[in-house]
Amino acid sequence: MGHRHKKRFGQNFLNNRRVIERIVRAVDPRPEDHLVEIGPGEAAITLPLARSGARLDVIEIDRDLIPKLEKLFAPFDNITLHQADALQFDFSQLTPTPLRVVGNLPYNISSPLIFHLLGFKHLIRDMHFMLQKEVVERMTASPGSKTYGRLSVMVQYHCDATMLFTIGPGNFTPPPKVDSAIVRLVPRPFPVPARDEAHLEALVKQAFSQRRKTLRNTLKGLATPEDLEEVGIDPTLRAEAVPVEAFVRLSNHLVEKG
Ligand code: SAM
């Protein structure tokens, strides 16, 4: 009997070979690579990735899928299957590095999972994820656009983020309600590093807490209008107009001021 798709695990499985091939081409796996796939499901992307000869660690939370995956992976000596929650997974146990992470992610865990992975960013060369299109738009948005927000600033602080292509609901079984897109995230040090990443995160969170208000209002208690002016930010702007590097400058100024 076929697998019963579990909503709580965000199980929308890819059913279109051409789309699968396109994703694998975008990843472009090489025999010398070390790939990590999160959420293999029924191995739609896993098997074509493994055929590249790359080493491949696979993390699946759903116990019911494990026997089928073990059978499918039996002919491959380059695949290691982990039955685990990717949100709790210690990616530093996977060697050698750098890792190339791939996943058609369950939409409900995509942001927390990406932030969990960014905790290991020094071990990661790149990440290719299928996400809700709207989430990819937020990740890749530029200042001034309606979708530019907290997720854009924090993802772009840690990574170069590029939307590669979109995928319609009909390419999944069962079809999700929304369009999906593939994003490529390449971790890199930000040109001006934050002195305290937790501070930057808290500042950005507060700045976007009320999108329609100006920074002088939203940042009350954290930064004065003089602080903003000192680092070249007009206090009458809204957070959505402020580039990533300006948030970093402001955070560093506040941290230094103590
Ligand atoms: N890769 C397959 C495909 O493209 O057809 C399946 C993608 S499906 C959208 C998401 C997969 O992630 C499911 O197999 C689901 O069981 C698994 N999953 C959900 N939450 C997870 C978690 N926290 N850790 C690891 N895998 C998870």
Coordinates of C-alpha atoms and ligand atoms in Angstrom, one line a residue:
M1 CA 0.0 0.0 0.0
G2 CA 1.2 3.5 -0.7
H3 CA 2.3 6.0 1.9
R4 CA -0.4 8.1 3.6
H5 CA 0.7 11.7 3.3
K6 CA 1.1 13.4 6.7
K7 CA 0.0 16.9 6.9
R8 CA 1.8 17.5 10.1
F9 CA 5.1 16.7 8.4
G10 CA 4.3 18.9 5.4
Q11 CA 4.4 15.9 3.1
N12 CA 3.9 17.2 -0.5
F13 CA 5.9 14.9 -2.7
L14 CA 7.3 16.0 -6.1
N15 CA 5.7 14.0 -8.9
N16 CA 7.2 15.6 -12.0
R17 CA 10.4 14.1 -13.3
R18 CA 11.3 17.3 -15.3
V19 CA 11.0 19.5 -12.2
I20 CA 13.1 17.0 -10.2
E21 CA 15.8 17.1 -12.9
R22 CA 15.7 20.9 -12.9
I23 CA 16.3 21.0 -9.2
V24 CA 19.1 18.5 -9.4
R25 CA 20.7 20.5 -12.2
A26 CA 20.5 23.6 -10.1
V27 CA 22.3 21.8 -7.3
D28 CA 24.8 20.4 -9.8
P29 CA 26.2 17.7 -7.4
R30 CA 29.7 16.4 -8.0
P31 CA 31.3 13.1 -6.9
E32 CA 33.6 15.0 -4.5
D33 CA 30.7 16.8 -2.8
H34 CA 29.1 16.0 0.6
L35 CA 25.4 16.6 0.3
V36 CA 22.8 16.6 3.1
E37 CA 19.2 16.2 2.2
I38 CA 16.5 17.2 4.6
G39 CA 13.1 15.4 4.3
P40 CA 13.7 12.8 1.5
G41 CA 10.0 11.7 1.6
E42 CA 9.9 8.9 -1.0
A43 CA 13.4 9.8 -2.4
A44 CA 12.2 11.9 -5.4
I45 CA 15.3 14.1 -5.3
T46 CA 17.5 11.7 -3.3
L47 CA 18.1 9.1 -5.9
P48 CA 19.1 11.5 -8.7
L49 CA 21.4 13.3 -6.2
A50 CA 22.9 10.0 -5.2
R51 CA 23.6 9.0 -8.8
S52 CA 26.1 11.8 -9.0
G53 CA 28.4 9.7 -6.7
A54 CA 28.4 12.4 -4.1
R55 CA 28.4 11.4 -0.5
L56 CA 24.8 12.0 0.8
D57 CA 23.5 12.1 4.4
V58 CA 19.7 12.0 4.5
I59 CA 17.5 13.2 7.4
E60 CA 13.9 12.1 7.6
I61 CA 11.6 12.5 10.7
D62 CA 8.8 10.1 9.6
R63 CA 9.5 6.6 11.0
D64 CA 6.9 5.1 8.6
L65 CA 9.0 6.1 5.6
I66 CA 12.2 4.5 6.9
P67 CA 11.7 0.9 5.7
K68 CA 10.9 2.1 2.2
L69 CA 13.9 4.4 2.1
E70 CA 16.2 1.7 3.4
K71 CA 15.1 -0.5 0.6
L72 CA 15.6 2.2 -2.0
F73 CA 19.0 3.1 -0.7
A74 CA 20.3 -0.5 -0.5
P75 CA 22.1 -0.3 -3.8
F76 CA 23.9 2.9 -2.9
D77 CA 26.9 2.8 -0.6
N78 CA 27.2 6.6 -0.7
I79 CA 23.9 7.3 1.2
T80 CA 23.6 7.4 5.0
L81 CA 20.0 7.6 6.4
H82 CA 19.3 9.3 9.7
Q83 CA 15.8 9.0 11.3
A84 CA 15.8 12.3 13.1
D85 CA 14.3 15.8 13.5
A86 CA 16.3 18.2 11.4
L87 CA 15.4 21.0 13.8
Q88 CA 17.4 19.2 16.5
F89 CA 20.1 17.6 14.3
D90 CA 23.7 18.4 15.1
F91 CA 25.1 19.1 11.6
S92 CA 28.6 19.3 13.0
Q93 CA 28.7 15.5 13.3
L94 CA 28.7 15.2 9.5
T95 CA 32.2 15.2 8.0
P96 CA 34.0 16.0 5.9
T97 CA 32.9 19.6 5.4
P98 CA 31.9 21.7 3.6
L99 CA 28.3 20.5 3.4
R100 CA 25.9 21.2 0.6
V101 CA 22.4 21.2 2.0
V102 CA 19.3 20.4 -0.1
G103 CA 15.6 20.1 0.8
N104 CA 12.1 20.4 -0.3
L105 CA 11.1 21.7 3.1
P106 CA 7.9 21.4 5.0
Y107 CA 6.6 24.9 5.0
N108 CA 5.8 25.0 8.7
I109 CA 9.4 24.5 9.7
S110 CA 11.2 26.3 6.9
S111 CA 12.3 29.5 8.8
P112 CA 13.3 27.8 12.1
L113 CA 15.2 25.2 10.2
I114 CA 17.1 27.7 8.1
F115 CA 18.1 29.6 11.3
H116 CA 19.1 26.3 12.9
L117 CA 21.3 25.6 9.9
L118 CA 22.8 29.1 10.0
G119 CA 24.1 28.2 13.4
F120 CA 26.4 25.8 11.4
K121 CA 27.1 28.2 8.6
H122 CA 30.9 27.9 8.9
L123 CA 30.4 24.2 7.8
I124 CA 28.1 24.9 4.9
R125 CA 29.1 25.7 1.3
D126 CA 25.5 26.3 0.0
M127 CA 21.9 25.4 0.5
H128 CA 19.1 24.8 -2.1
F129 CA 15.6 24.8 -0.7
M130 CA 12.2 24.6 -2.1
L131 CA 10.0 26.9 -0.1
Q132 CA 6.7 28.8 -0.4
K133 CA 7.3 31.3 -3.2
E134 CA 6.2 34.1 -0.9
V135 CA 8.9 33.1 1.7
V136 CA 11.6 33.1 -1.0
E137 CA 10.4 36.6 -2.1
R138 CA 10.8 37.8 1.4
M139 CA 14.2 36.3 1.7
T140 CA 15.5 37.9 -1.5
A141 CA 13.7 41.3 -1.2
S142 CA 15.6 44.5 -1.5
P143 CA 15.1 47.6 0.8
G144 CA 12.1 49.6 -0.3
S145 CA 10.1 46.7 -1.5
K146 CA 6.8 45.6 0.3
T147 CA 8.2 42.2 1.1
Y148 CA 11.5 43.5 2.6
G149 CA 11.4 42.6 6.3
R150 CA 13.1 40.8 9.2
L151 CA 13.6 37.6 7.2
S152 CA 15.2 39.5 4.3
V153 CA 17.7 41.3 6.7
M154 CA 18.7 38.3 8.7
V155 CA 19.0 35.9 5.7
Q156 CA 20.9 38.5 3.7
Y157 CA 23.2 39.2 6.7
H158 CA 24.3 35.6 6.7
C159 CA 24.0 34.6 3.0
D160 CA 23.8 35.6 -0.6
A161 CA 20.2 34.6 -1.4
T162 CA 18.9 34.0 -5.0
M163 CA 15.5 32.9 -6.2
L164 CA 16.2 30.4 -9.0
F165 CA 12.7 29.4 -10.3
T166 CA 9.1 28.8 -9.3
I167 CA 7.2 25.6 -9.2
G168 CA 3.4 25.3 -9.4
P169 CA 1.2 23.2 -7.0
G170 CA 0.4 20.6 -9.7
N171 CA 3.9 19.2 -9.5
F172 CA 3.3 17.8 -6.0
T173 CA 1.1 15.0 -4.6
P174 CA -1.0 16.2 -2.8
P175 CA -0.8 19.7 -4.3
P176 CA -0.1 22.5 -1.8
K177 CA -2.3 25.6 -1.8
V178 CA 0.5 28.0 -2.8
D179 CA 3.2 28.4 -5.4
S180 CA 6.7 27.2 -4.5
A181 CA 10.2 28.4 -5.4
I182 CA 13.8 27.2 -5.3
V183 CA 16.2 29.5 -3.4
R184 CA 20.0 29.2 -3.3
L185 CA 21.6 30.4 -0.1
V186 CA 25.4 30.8 0.0
P187 CA 26.7 31.6 3.5
R188 CA 29.5 34.2 3.6
P189 CA 30.9 36.6 6.2
F190 CA 29.1 39.9 6.0
P191 CA 31.5 42.7 4.8
V192 CA 31.0 44.5 8.1
P193 CA 30.4 41.9 10.7
A194 CA 28.0 42.4 13.6
R195 CA 29.7 42.6 17.0
D196 CA 26.8 40.9 18.6
E197 CA 24.5 38.9 16.3
A198 CA 21.9 38.5 19.0
H199 CA 21.7 42.3 19.4
L200 CA 21.4 42.7 15.6
E201 CA 18.5 40.2 15.6
A202 CA 16.7 41.9 18.5
L203 CA 17.1 45.3 16.8
V204 CA 15.8 44.2 13.5
K205 CA 12.9 42.4 15.2
Q206 CA 11.9 45.6 17.0
A207 CA 12.4 47.8 13.9
F208 CA 9.9 45.7 11.9
S209 CA 7.5 45.1 14.7
Q210 CA 5.3 48.0 13.4
R211 CA 6.1 48.3 9.7
R212 CA 4.2 51.5 9.2
K213 CA 5.9 53.5 12.0
T214 CA 9.1 55.4 11.7
L215 CA 12.3 54.2 13.3
R216 CA 12.3 57.0 15.8
N217 CA 9.1 55.4 17.2
T218 CA 9.7 51.7 16.7
L219 CA 13.2 51.8 18.2
K220 CA 12.2 53.8 21.3
G221 CA 14.1 52.3 24.3
L222 CA 16.8 50.8 22.0
A223 CA 18.1 53.8 20.0
T224 CA 17.6 57.5 20.2
P225 CA 17.1 59.7 17.0
E226 CA 20.7 60.9 17.7
D227 CA 22.0 57.3 17.5
L228 CA 20.3 56.8 14.2
E229 CA 21.7 60.1 12.8
E230 CA 25.2 59.3 14.0
V231 CA 25.3 56.2 11.8
G232 CA 23.7 58.0 8.9
I233 CA 20.1 56.7 9.2
D234 CA 17.3 59.2 8.9
P235 CA 15.0 58.6 12.0
T236 CA 11.9 59.5 10.0
L237 CA 12.4 56.4 7.7
R238 CA 10.5 53.2 8.1
A239 CA 12.5 49.9 8.7
E240 CA 11.6 48.8 5.2
A241 CA 13.8 51.5 3.7
V242 CA 16.9 50.5 5.7
P243 CA 19.6 48.4 4.0
V244 CA 21.2 45.4 5.9
E245 CA 24.5 47.2 6.3
A246 CA 22.8 50.2 8.0
F247 CA 21.2 47.9 10.5
V248 CA 24.6 46.4 11.2
R249 CA 26.2 49.8 11.6
L250 CA 23.4 50.9 14.0
S251 CA 23.7 47.6 16.1
N252 CA 27.5 47.9 16.3
H253 CA 27.2 51.6 17.4
L254 CA 24.7 50.7 20.1
V255 CA 26.8 47.7 21.3
E256 CA 29.9 49.9 21.5
K257 CA 28.0 52.6 23.3
G258 CA 27.0 49.9 25.9
Ligands
SAM1 N1 11.9 15.4 -0.8 C1 10.6 14.8 -1.0 C2 10.0 15.3 -2.3 O1 10.5 16.4 -2.8 O2 9.1 14.7 -2.8 C3 9.6 15.1 0.2 C4 9.4 16.6 0.5 S1 8.1 16.9 1.7 C5 7.6 18.5 1.2 C6 8.9 17.2 3.2 C7 9.6 16.0 3.9 O3 10.3 16.4 5.1 C8 8.7 14.8 4.3 O4 9.3 13.6 3.9 C9 8.6 15.0 5.8 O5 8.3 13.7 6.5 C10 10.0 15.5 6.1 N2 10.1 16.2 7.4 C11 9.1 17.0 8.0 N3 9.6 17.6 9.1 C12 10.9 17.1 9.3 C13 11.9 17.4 10.2 N4 11.6 18.2 11.3 N5 13.1 16.8 10.1 C14 13.3 16.0 9.0 N6 12.4 15.7 8.1 C15 11.2 16.3 8.2

